[in-house]
XYZ file of C-alpha atoms in Angstrom:
737
model
C -0.341 0.070 0.313
C 1.376 3.341 -0.601
C 1.953 5.749 2.266
C 2.079 9.497 1.762
C 2.649 12.594 4.180
C 1.126 15.675 3.733
C 4.317 18.374 3.742
C 3.925 22.064 4.104
C 7.238 23.146 2.485
C 9.118 24.826 5.305
C 6.543 24.556 7.817
C 7.445 20.811 8.782
C 4.686 18.209 8.387
C 1.343 18.898 8.531
C 0.499 16.011 10.673
C -2.056 13.401 8.829
C -1.105 10.369 6.758
C -2.650 7.956 4.464
C -3.696 6.004 7.287
C -6.176 8.804 8.327
C -8.109 8.402 4.749
C -7.904 4.489 5.036
C -9.816 4.197 8.511
C -12.606 5.676 9.928
C -11.524 7.852 12.279
C -13.524 7.396 15.971
C -14.847 11.538 15.838
C -15.613 11.864 12.628
C -16.791 15.994 12.928
C -13.942 16.934 14.780
C -11.364 15.389 12.462
C -12.798 17.522 9.853
C -12.753 20.605 11.871
C -9.337 19.767 12.568
C -7.878 18.756 8.996
C -10.027 21.623 7.509
C -8.272 24.378 9.608
C -5.260 23.099 8.495
C -5.998 23.145 5.035
C -6.915 26.156 5.108
C -3.514 27.471 7.188
C -1.901 26.917 3.741
C 0.003 30.080 2.634
C -0.668 30.296 -0.115
C -3.159 27.009 0.449
C -3.094 24.835 -2.716
C 0.440 25.490 -4.378
C 2.706 24.674 -1.327
C 0.690 21.493 -0.474
C 2.587 17.759 -1.849
C 2.341 14.749 -1.563
C 5.747 13.311 -0.670
C 5.844 9.431 -1.666
C 7.238 6.249 -1.228
C 6.072 3.629 -3.360
C 8.252 0.058 -4.686
C 7.141 0.682 -8.295
C 7.933 4.036 -8.858
C 10.668 3.355 -11.016
C 9.595 1.666 -14.629
C 11.596 -1.109 -16.205
C 10.681 0.271 -20.010
C 11.130 3.656 -21.072
C 8.893 4.068 -23.631
C 8.758 6.286 -26.852
C 7.610 9.610 -26.382
C 3.655 9.375 -26.758
C 1.645 11.462 -29.344
C -1.174 14.238 -28.447
C -3.179 12.893 -30.722
C -3.057 9.226 -28.674
C -2.137 10.086 -25.539
C -6.004 9.884 -24.005
C -6.826 7.116 -25.958
C -3.627 5.137 -24.525
C -4.624 6.338 -20.942
C -8.404 5.036 -20.917
C -7.069 1.591 -22.780
C -4.738 0.760 -19.508
C -6.162 -1.615 -17.359
C -3.004 -2.139 -14.461
C -1.343 0.079 -12.048
C 1.985 -1.023 -14.609
C 0.552 -0.608 -17.821
C -0.476 3.108 -16.582
C 2.857 4.091 -14.649
C 4.259 3.553 -18.187
C 1.941 5.279 -20.372
C 2.415 7.821 -17.369
C 6.424 8.123 -17.939
C 6.083 8.775 -21.587
C 3.797 11.259 -21.000
C 7.037 12.632 -18.869
C 8.793 12.371 -21.755
C 6.928 14.257 -23.821
C 5.985 17.044 -21.451
C 1.997 15.989 -22.068
C 1.805 15.799 -18.006
C 1.731 19.584 -18.313
C -1.409 19.913 -20.096
C -4.471 20.095 -17.847
C -6.824 18.095 -19.904
C -4.059 14.990 -20.931
C -3.565 14.763 -16.994
C -6.797 15.336 -15.585
C -7.903 12.112 -17.922
C -4.089 10.281 -16.316
C -5.880 11.143 -12.759
C -9.303 10.080 -13.919
C -7.553 6.915 -14.698
C -5.276 6.225 -11.759
C -8.473 6.921 -9.498
C -10.188 4.080 -11.553
C -7.303 1.601 -11.068
C -7.778 2.654 -7.001
C -4.133 4.495 -6.927
C -5.376 7.401 -5.320
C -2.052 8.864 -3.631
C -0.755 8.973 -7.072
C -3.656 10.419 -8.374
C -3.218 13.304 -5.442
C 0.320 13.604 -6.309
C -0.445 14.368 -10.103
C -3.447 16.966 -8.819
C -1.300 18.568 -6.675
C 1.040 19.483 -9.209
C -1.269 21.516 -11.054
C -2.725 24.918 -9.445
C -5.514 25.469 -11.151
C -9.181 26.894 -10.274
C -10.596 24.319 -13.102
C -13.347 23.105 -11.516
C -13.644 19.771 -13.549
C -10.301 18.752 -12.460
C -11.418 19.281 -8.600
C -14.238 17.052 -9.789
C -11.971 14.068 -11.231
C -10.119 14.808 -7.739
C -13.650 14.413 -5.333
C -15.129 11.539 -7.696
C -12.445 9.737 -6.931
C -12.245 9.905 -3.196
C -15.673 8.912 -3.116
C -15.452 5.762 -5.546
C -12.316 4.303 -3.796
C -14.310 5.019 -0.669
C -12.442 7.646 0.976
C -15.546 9.930 1.841
C -13.967 11.609 4.506
C -10.574 13.297 1.585
C -13.432 14.154 -0.433
C -15.368 16.261 2.012
C -11.859 17.917 3.067
C -11.248 18.240 -0.525
C -14.506 20.136 -1.270
C -14.083 21.953 1.602
C -10.486 23.616 0.422
C -12.292 24.279 -2.756
C -14.532 26.253 -1.127
C -11.611 28.053 0.807
C -9.793 28.950 -2.052
C -13.095 30.362 -4.028
C -13.459 27.475 -6.700
C -17.344 27.319 -7.604
C -18.864 23.999 -7.505
C -21.297 23.180 -10.183
C -23.685 20.270 -10.519
C -21.245 17.944 -11.319
C -19.868 18.139 -8.062
C -22.258 18.387 -5.475
C -23.866 14.555 -6.091
C -20.247 13.331 -5.064
C -20.040 15.386 -2.285
C -23.494 14.421 -1.102
C -23.076 10.858 -1.638
C -20.018 11.162 0.638
C -22.107 12.407 3.246
C -24.827 9.997 3.333
C -22.382 7.408 3.358
C -20.208 8.507 6.191
C -23.835 9.643 7.832
C -22.591 13.475 8.575
C -26.149 15.647 7.923
C -24.056 18.097 9.726
C -21.744 18.825 6.650
C -24.394 17.380 4.087
C -26.759 20.996 5.338
C -23.856 22.992 4.298
C -23.405 21.501 0.799
C -27.392 22.141 0.807
C -26.784 25.541 1.625
C -24.187 25.875 -0.945
C -26.635 24.250 -3.640
C -29.116 26.651 -3.069
C -26.339 29.834 -2.913
C -25.199 28.883 -5.942
C -28.781 28.184 -7.686
C -28.993 24.282 -8.290
C -31.851 23.609 -6.388
C -33.689 22.614 -9.807
C -31.091 20.614 -11.184
C -32.549 17.252 -10.910
C -29.090 14.965 -10.832
C -28.482 17.481 -7.559
C -32.025 16.611 -6.095
C -31.411 13.183 -6.786
C -28.432 13.717 -4.375
C -30.453 15.273 -1.213
C -32.780 13.357 -1.522
C -30.843 9.717 -1.165
C -28.196 11.772 1.609
C -30.811 12.697 3.793
C -32.355 9.389 3.906
C -29.161 7.911 4.433
C -28.740 10.317 7.398
C -32.288 8.988 8.358
C -33.833 12.673 8.024
C -36.417 11.040 6.003
C -38.633 14.555 6.447
C -36.386 16.313 5.057
C -35.749 13.771 1.911
C -39.560 14.105 1.006
C -39.542 17.525 1.371
C -36.738 17.817 -1.559
C -38.887 15.294 -3.215
C -42.314 17.210 -3.225
C -40.154 20.320 -3.995
C -38.506 19.198 -6.936
C -40.058 21.119 -10.154
C -39.280 18.164 -12.604
C -38.568 14.412 -11.461
C -37.237 11.894 -13.538
C -37.091 7.642 -12.442
C -34.241 8.247 -10.652
C -35.508 10.651 -8.250
C -38.709 8.316 -7.459
C -36.076 5.296 -6.732
C -34.366 7.231 -4.625
C -36.964 8.288 -2.255
C -38.530 5.085 -2.243
C -35.046 3.626 -1.650
C -35.035 6.135 1.258
C -38.317 4.402 2.593
C -36.571 1.415 2.620
C -33.812 1.830 4.543
C -35.691 3.697 7.052
C -38.201 0.785 7.490
C -40.811 3.154 6.419
C -42.252 -0.011 3.765
C -45.857 0.927 3.799
C -44.705 4.913 1.998
C -42.305 3.162 -0.485
C -45.026 0.968 -1.573
C -47.627 3.633 -1.401
C -45.329 5.863 -3.256
C -44.541 3.163 -5.896
C -48.340 2.830 -6.537
C -48.458 6.941 -6.765
C -45.556 6.642 -9.859
C -47.467 3.538 -11.563
C -50.736 5.847 -11.509
C -48.504 8.850 -13.200
C -47.808 6.301 -16.183
C -44.186 6.385 -14.744
C -42.236 3.168 -15.968
C -40.232 1.463 -13.530
C -36.456 0.284 -14.188
C -34.509 -1.791 -12.535
C -33.375 0.320 -9.852
C -36.916 1.044 -9.039
C -38.241 -2.579 -8.765
C -35.078 -3.642 -6.353
C -36.144 -0.652 -3.625
C -39.643 -1.141 -3.614
C -39.411 -5.042 -3.173
C -37.326 -4.393 -0.319
C -40.644 -2.901 1.608
C -42.829 -5.365 0.331
C -43.822 -7.582 3.556
C -46.842 -8.974 2.460
C -47.992 -11.906 0.080
C -50.525 -9.937 -1.835
C -47.862 -6.825 -2.762
C -45.256 -9.174 -3.398
C -47.687 -11.072 -6.098
C -48.640 -7.230 -7.591
C -45.069 -5.967 -7.571
C -44.363 -9.376 -9.720
C -47.208 -9.119 -12.096
C -45.783 -5.631 -12.757
C -42.072 -6.688 -12.918
C -43.670 -9.083 -15.676
C -45.129 -6.080 -17.666
C -41.841 -4.489 -17.640
C -39.739 -7.141 -19.231
C -37.766 -7.853 -16.449
C -38.495 -11.155 -14.689
C -35.570 -12.755 -16.705
C -33.295 -9.524 -14.734
C -31.213 -11.781 -12.568
C -31.120 -8.947 -9.764
C -34.301 -8.444 -9.968
C -35.591 -12.598 -9.320
C -32.874 -12.767 -6.379
C -34.433 -9.491 -4.992
C -37.799 -11.638 -5.536
C -36.227 -14.729 -3.850
C -35.709 -12.447 -0.918
C -38.726 -10.838 -0.993
C -41.096 -14.014 -1.022
C -38.824 -15.301 1.564
C -39.561 -12.058 3.822
C -43.204 -12.421 3.456
C -43.002 -16.062 4.687
C -43.596 -17.697 1.806
C -40.408 -20.242 1.267
C -41.663 -22.237 -1.198
C -41.774 -19.374 -3.969
C -38.672 -18.074 -3.044
C -36.939 -21.797 -3.431
C -39.125 -22.112 -6.804
C -37.807 -18.324 -7.907
C -34.188 -19.830 -6.484
C -35.073 -23.059 -8.899
C -35.651 -20.934 -12.185
C -33.003 -18.935 -12.140
C -31.079 -20.297 -15.015
C -27.569 -18.628 -14.157
C -27.153 -18.599 -10.371
C -24.714 -16.199 -9.283
C -23.178 -16.480 -5.092
C -25.868 -13.632 -4.665
C -28.711 -16.433 -5.517
C -27.157 -18.931 -3.681
C -26.413 -16.774 -0.595
C -29.911 -15.269 -0.774
C -31.741 -19.140 -0.304
C -29.469 -19.892 1.940
C -29.975 -17.199 4.202
C -34.106 -17.239 3.423
C -33.721 -20.706 4.684
C -32.048 -19.649 8.116
C -34.348 -16.388 8.677
C -37.008 -19.147 8.052
C -35.864 -21.331 11.032
C -35.083 -24.604 8.187
C -31.393 -24.599 9.037
C -31.569 -28.462 7.652
C -32.787 -26.806 4.696
C -30.386 -24.060 4.533
C -27.500 -26.627 5.376
C -28.283 -28.985 1.920
C -28.379 -25.833 -0.111
C -24.957 -25.083 1.566
C -23.442 -28.491 0.644
C -24.949 -28.476 -2.980
C -23.165 -25.180 -3.395
C -19.585 -26.313 -2.427
C -20.016 -29.521 -4.583
C -20.615 -27.261 -7.853
C -17.428 -24.884 -6.928
C -19.118 -22.120 -6.530
C -16.487 -19.441 -4.900
C -17.921 -18.616 -1.275
C -18.225 -15.314 0.418
C -17.998 -13.675 3.868
C -21.566 -12.962 3.170
C -23.005 -16.514 2.259
C -20.601 -17.888 5.485
C -22.737 -15.888 7.476
C -25.843 -17.332 6.742
C -24.335 -20.602 7.166
C -23.111 -20.027 10.687
C -27.154 -18.580 11.354
C -28.172 -21.502 10.107
C -25.988 -24.277 12.092
C -26.784 -21.657 14.795
C -30.575 -22.363 15.174
C -29.745 -26.365 14.573
C -27.546 -26.007 17.396
C -25.654 -28.865 16.021
C -22.095 -29.156 17.372
C -20.672 -31.324 14.609
C -22.095 -28.709 11.902
C -20.524 -25.553 13.797
C -17.106 -27.884 13.318
C -17.629 -28.544 9.862
C -18.144 -24.874 9.065
C -15.725 -23.797 10.964
C -13.309 -26.081 9.269
C -14.292 -24.653 5.964
C -14.054 -20.921 6.805
C -10.599 -21.642 8.037
C -9.339 -23.600 4.940
C -10.480 -20.865 2.449
C -8.469 -18.076 4.702
C -10.936 -15.860 6.027
C -9.312 -14.530 8.177
C -9.598 -11.367 10.185
C -12.660 -10.529 9.224
C -14.344 -10.108 12.643
C -17.725 -10.243 11.497
C -17.369 -13.606 10.796
C -15.346 -14.331 13.360
C -17.694 -12.709 16.079
C -20.383 -15.113 14.455
C -18.077 -18.171 15.126
C -17.654 -17.080 18.526
C -21.749 -16.986 18.580
C -21.973 -19.764 16.739
C -19.806 -21.995 19.485
C -22.149 -20.380 22.135
C -25.260 -21.495 20.898
C -24.121 -24.752 20.383
C -23.522 -25.155 24.335
C -19.439 -24.982 24.220
C -18.332 -21.952 25.755
C -14.964 -23.511 25.635
C -14.545 -23.070 22.125
C -15.623 -19.908 22.186
C -13.341 -18.323 24.465
C -10.359 -20.062 22.898
C -11.669 -18.615 19.285
C -12.232 -15.157 21.212
C -8.779 -15.689 22.660
C -7.004 -15.937 19.149
C -8.862 -12.911 17.515
C -6.434 -10.689 16.029
C -8.746 -7.867 16.485
C -11.852 -7.282 18.455
C -14.807 -4.699 18.011
C -17.789 -3.866 20.487
C -19.813 -6.836 18.924
C -16.988 -9.216 19.562
C -16.959 -8.396 22.977
C -20.982 -8.529 23.367
C -21.102 -11.327 21.725
C -19.009 -13.485 24.204
C -20.412 -11.679 27.051
C -24.017 -12.730 26.250
C -22.821 -15.984 25.830
C -21.132 -16.161 29.514
C -24.760 -14.682 30.611
C -27.074 -17.295 28.877
C -24.920 -20.037 30.184
C -25.639 -18.754 33.430
C -21.740 -17.914 33.996
C -22.764 -13.969 35.488
C -19.841 -13.555 36.912
C -17.398 -14.389 34.086
C -19.935 -12.079 31.964
C -18.929 -9.220 34.543
C -14.981 -9.792 34.636
C -15.201 -9.944 30.731
C -17.209 -6.416 30.742
C -14.887 -5.183 33.319
C -11.805 -6.426 30.515
C -13.888 -4.899 27.406
C -14.046 -0.934 29.280
C -10.235 -0.494 30.062
C -10.167 -0.832 25.671
C -13.363 0.241 24.618
C -16.592 2.158 25.634
C -19.435 0.282 25.984
C -23.071 0.380 24.081
C -26.265 -0.104 24.181
C -25.763 -3.575 23.241
C -23.276 -4.467 25.578
C -25.010 -3.094 28.341
C -28.078 -5.417 27.243
C -25.637 -8.047 27.074
C -23.732 -7.791 30.784
C -27.479 -6.779 32.174
C -28.803 -10.046 30.914
C -26.271 -11.816 32.588
C -26.526 -10.202 35.834
C -30.178 -10.952 35.198
C -29.923 -14.661 34.891
C -27.463 -14.828 37.443
C -29.070 -13.163 40.186
C -26.629 -10.693 40.747
C -28.710 -7.501 41.774
C -26.149 -5.426 43.372
C -24.080 -6.085 40.398
C -26.846 -5.093 38.048
C -28.028 -2.000 39.946
C -24.179 -0.564 38.988
C -24.249 -1.412 35.234
C -27.606 -0.352 34.678
C -26.868 3.623 36.967
C -23.595 3.531 34.999
C -25.049 3.704 31.788
C -25.926 7.546 31.525
C -23.837 8.220 34.550
C -19.947 7.301 33.389
C -20.805 6.392 29.688
C -23.556 8.950 28.623
C -25.713 5.651 26.945
C -29.392 6.353 27.557
C -31.286 3.137 28.599
C -33.825 1.757 26.325
C -36.458 -0.029 26.979
C -34.667 -3.760 26.139
C -32.247 -2.512 29.154
C -35.516 -1.875 31.357
C -36.813 -4.906 30.991
C -33.565 -6.535 31.823
C -34.186 -4.348 35.381
C -37.674 -5.463 35.916
C -36.363 -10.069 35.087
C -33.710 -9.031 37.031
C -35.903 -7.785 40.281
C -38.977 -9.938 39.408
C -37.105 -13.407 39.545
C -35.236 -12.067 42.710
C -38.543 -12.087 43.669
C -39.024 -8.703 44.385
C -42.298 -8.066 42.189
C -43.716 -4.623 43.630
C -39.914 -2.999 43.637
C -40.197 -4.113 39.853
C -43.691 -2.523 39.335
C -42.160 0.752 40.880
C -39.959 0.510 38.762
C -41.482 0.134 35.444
C -43.988 3.174 36.876
C -40.780 5.472 37.005
C -39.695 4.883 33.783
C -39.650 8.208 31.872
C -40.737 6.304 28.850
C -44.055 3.825 28.218
C -43.166 0.654 28.853
C -43.506 -2.007 26.234
C -44.196 -5.773 25.468
C -40.482 -6.558 26.526
C -41.327 -4.996 29.959
C -44.390 -6.144 30.421
C -43.246 -9.704 29.614
C -40.369 -9.896 32.221
C -42.763 -8.584 34.481
C -45.491 -11.873 33.415
C -42.447 -14.558 33.799
C -41.275 -13.642 37.170
C -45.305 -13.287 38.271
C -45.163 -17.345 37.226
C -42.131 -17.795 38.706
C -43.235 -16.613 42.049
C -46.955 -17.349 41.632
C -48.473 -13.592 41.818
C -51.202 -13.932 40.027
C -52.884 -10.090 40.635
C -49.584 -8.669 39.450
C -49.811 -11.302 36.526
C -53.106 -9.959 35.774
C -51.880 -6.746 35.149
C -49.501 -6.994 32.706
C -51.363 -9.454 30.625
C -53.602 -6.521 30.724
C -51.131 -4.344 28.699
C -49.430 -7.306 26.858
C -52.742 -8.207 25.068
C -52.680 -4.720 23.922
C -49.264 -4.387 22.991
C -48.747 -8.168 21.850
C -51.961 -9.036 21.164
C -50.763 -11.873 18.263
C -47.837 -13.413 20.559
C -48.939 -16.643 21.880
C -46.951 -17.170 24.659
C -48.218 -14.653 26.476
C -51.720 -16.372 26.778
C -50.695 -20.067 27.282
C -47.990 -18.171 30.493
C -51.409 -16.253 31.844
C -53.288 -19.788 31.728
C -50.513 -21.626 33.221
C -50.254 -19.061 35.708
C -54.108 -19.523 36.795
C -53.572 -23.140 35.875
C -50.768 -23.585 38.721
C -53.195 -21.226 41.092
C -56.415 -23.984 40.237
C -57.910 -21.336 38.738
C -59.391 -23.219 36.084
C -62.194 -21.506 34.872
C -59.819 -18.630 34.724
C -57.201 -20.732 32.457
C -60.167 -21.911 30.141
C -61.431 -18.329 30.015
C -57.409 -17.216 28.570
C -57.592 -20.554 26.128
C -60.587 -19.066 24.554
C -59.995 -15.284 23.880
C -56.920 -17.196 22.492
C -59.028 -19.091 19.925
C -61.344 -15.939 19.628
C -58.427 -13.927 18.325
C -57.245 -16.473 16.126
C -53.524 -16.884 18.408
C -52.295 -20.567 17.823
C -50.011 -21.665 20.311
C -46.626 -23.239 19.287
C -46.400 -26.380 19.306
C -43.259 -27.554 21.258
C -40.059 -29.892 20.298
C -36.984 -31.170 20.711
C -34.112 -32.201 18.644
C -30.487 -33.939 19.203
C -28.461 -34.544 16.716
C -26.327 -38.031 16.237
C -23.792 -38.864 13.673
C -24.979 -35.971 11.721
C -28.062 -36.389 11.644
C -31.017 -33.911 13.454
C -34.062 -36.185 15.063
C -37.216 -34.272 16.403
C -39.884 -34.986 19.251
C -43.125 -34.072 20.514
C -44.528 -34.634 23.329
C -46.210 -38.863 23.012
C -43.904 -38.914 19.838
C -44.435 -42.935 18.191
C -42.680 -41.758 14.808
C -39.077 -42.792 15.478
C -37.869 -46.387 14.480
C -36.586 -46.810 17.942
C -40.207 -46.131 19.489
C -40.831 -49.126 21.374
C -37.127 -49.243 22.528
C -37.440 -45.298 23.756
C -40.408 -45.989 25.920
C -38.931 -49.232 27.335
C -36.067 -47.404 28.749
C -37.880 -44.139 29.268
C -39.908 -46.850 32.118
C -36.978 -48.104 33.266
C -35.020 -44.767 33.580
C -38.143 -43.256 35.654
C -37.908 -45.972 37.855
C -34.580 -45.377 38.608
C -34.543 -41.914 39.215
C -37.810 -42.323 41.500
C -35.240 -44.270 43.434
C -32.915 -41.505 44.058
C -35.351 -38.923 45.246
C -37.748 -37.642 42.018
C -40.851 -36.779 42.377
C -43.266 -36.281 39.632
C -44.659 -32.079 39.561
C -47.999 -32.597 38.255
C -48.550 -28.470 38.486
C -46.976 -28.744 34.858
C -49.686 -30.567 33.671
C -52.016 -28.101 32.399
C -55.212 -30.376 31.320
C -58.034 -31.776 33.659
C -57.396 -35.621 34.130
C -56.887 -37.920 36.572
C -53.537 -37.567 38.585
C -52.275 -41.231 36.891
C -52.927 -39.729 33.737
C -50.741 -36.386 34.264
C -47.820 -38.615 35.663
C -48.154 -40.086 32.029
C -48.182 -37.422 30.265
C -45.109 -35.992 32.159
C -43.160 -38.318 31.693
C -43.737 -38.217 27.936
C -42.111 -34.762 27.239
C -40.180 -34.418 24.326
C -37.244 -33.267 26.248
C -37.068 -36.785 28.103
C -37.537 -38.610 24.728
C -34.795 -36.857 23.207
C -32.436 -37.710 26.066
C -33.492 -41.541 26.509
C -32.644 -41.154 22.592
C -29.698 -39.711 23.308
C -28.759 -42.185 25.932
C -29.585 -44.934 23.765
C -27.541 -43.897 20.530
C -24.009 -42.302 21.903
C -20.885 -43.134 23.428
C -21.081 -43.497 27.465
C -18.408 -40.451 27.701
C -20.328 -38.206 25.077
C -21.711 -35.166 26.060
C -25.712 -35.241 25.436
C -26.676 -31.861 23.533
C -30.483 -31.331 22.977
C -32.401 -28.334 21.926
C -36.291 -26.891 22.788
C -38.149 -24.614 20.724
C -39.468 -23.248 24.060
C -39.147 -22.762 27.718
C -37.945 -25.934 29.131
C -40.661 -27.724 31.272
C -40.367 -27.385 34.910
C -40.588 -31.286 35.894
C -38.333 -32.134 32.763
C -35.763 -29.717 34.107
C -35.990 -31.532 37.999
C -36.180 -34.931 36.256
C -33.173 -34.539 33.618
C -30.722 -33.529 37.398
C -31.505 -36.684 38.252
C -31.107 -38.343 35.257
C -27.290 -36.590 34.900
C -26.441 -37.977 38.133
C -27.330 -41.528 38.079
C -25.889 -42.108 33.740
C -22.987 -40.041 35.289
C -23.533 -37.843 31.913
C -23.262 -34.705 31.072
C -26.054 -33.064 29.267
C -26.672 -29.637 28.301
C -30.312 -28.717 27.000
C -30.215 -25.227 24.947
C -34.064 -24.172 25.110
C -35.716 -20.813 23.866
C -34.181 -18.996 26.560
C -30.596 -19.950 27.871
C -28.474 -22.839 27.970
C -28.971 -25.841 30.754
C -25.864 -27.590 31.857
C -26.853 -30.643 34.016
C -23.645 -32.656 35.336
C -23.702 -34.876 38.295
C -26.939 -34.025 39.411
C -26.919 -30.020 39.282
C -27.815 -27.596 36.754
C -25.387 -24.415 35.917
C -28.529 -22.558 36.279
C -28.485 -23.314 40.078
C -32.369 -23.160 39.473
C -32.695 -19.451 39.676
C -34.267 -19.407 35.800
């Protein structure tokens, strides 16, 4: 990589090197002010600014004949490598053509297109020209190469020199502002747009729409759109894209309908943006009809977007049909379908497709692997996790923080904190997400103390954000660390200027509620500066289940049935609280309310993986080929654990049946069936790992402790909320769950 230093002749080093341009600064606004001030301090401001370069390829090996002016530009544009362009540049020096502004501007543009911005800027800085086209080429070069802050610095210098920007300058600078989300600088540029009379320029207007959209100023973006005297298809596309980026999907679809109503024919860009706004199957069908009517149905980008759109609408079957219908699938096609399966909680289908992808020798990228890691996480398959980890290692995906962090999360969700910690310790670079992931991992595995220790380590090098605080507060909640939890919560705004969000308040309610401080939790909710959401009231309802507080449960459920009316877990939890308290009529009333509202209970199931094959069990399951053997062994196991103190907890049978029938129903819960199947089909020294899609049953939790004792086996259970590590008759949660 080129290295360069700003040098101010006779004044010493300017103090900014090329690394400042290649990495986004921690405090971009302060960085901008300092650098603009330094640039403005140069006198004269432009002619004495130069670059000192150190480049291994500076001395060309071949001396070419001088270039004729008639062929100069065509030769420059034919160069596709840095070395060939450098040779042309050398020949231009022999002909003194580099002194010609037109030829050098083309040379600068070509250097920029090849990614050598240091050479482009060296050549640019040799001219003392006020030619706006030259400045535009240089600014565009920085933007096209992702060096957004240098482009903004150059624009500031341009204004200091009194060079008037034109309608080609503004789109590049506004794009830079949007990409770094610097709305303050964007507003300044918008002021310059009005000052120099380019408000009515459609291209500048489109850039303003996009910039404000990326900076989350959607109202301003729409205001610019509405005031445009003339709109083109890019204007509509930019505004719909802004709605999609900011989660205003209905407005995006509505604007698309308005555009069609005005007789404007959509292009590919508009279709791609509106597809990102669609969340309903009927809307997706309407968009597809528009696609066909406009002859875009064989466009691969549109087909890929349609696949994602239908997956988002819950129509994974149609998404797969689109995937199968793409004649020449690209990497995006495969990655999108794998991600669609992962998001739809169909991890086995995602992994099956991934295997096909490997067999077809399609080059993998980090985006695809992230989707595969997500699928493995959903499956909680330790064997698949090791396999994917091996692929990532062999494909040399090193020093990619997002991918490395996802592997940590994968091992956490597969129940192996040991592997997660080993991988974390080997990372050469960590960011806030890496730390938060492992902190959260310790929390869901019931190791709150270690989570706090890791959080303290992180604070020594990285300022915690709202995600990091959420991770450590959740760890405190699961570990019953009340004092430590309060300290973390209070330090958010006091020490780190992080304003607590609703999810942080929900963690504190959960912390207090689990500890039995229900009245204190209720008072805490009433003192919240914002209206409590479903997460807060859900935490209180869960605490009421633990401690059997029917009165407070009814208060929480009242709000939940308004805020989260379609969540079946809320109804089931209140119904169970009533049943456990002997209020059968009230329990039936809640179940009837569910039925009237069309809310269906999620069926519970447990999965276990043995020899790379996944087996699923439901309560009373009879589908497994070893069913008879499983039930025979289960009966023996129940008798064994009874002998060492196990007593069935009939409160977890919510049906109004005889006691004997309740016990039989408890015995055939999916957790117990999966564990017995694991005992029958694994080595005596191996760990049994199962995953329950809902919260583990209380009686199964007790029974599993006894099973781990009598069989001397370690059993790891992952449920919808946390991990339970059973060993020698005890659980890692300490029965605090």
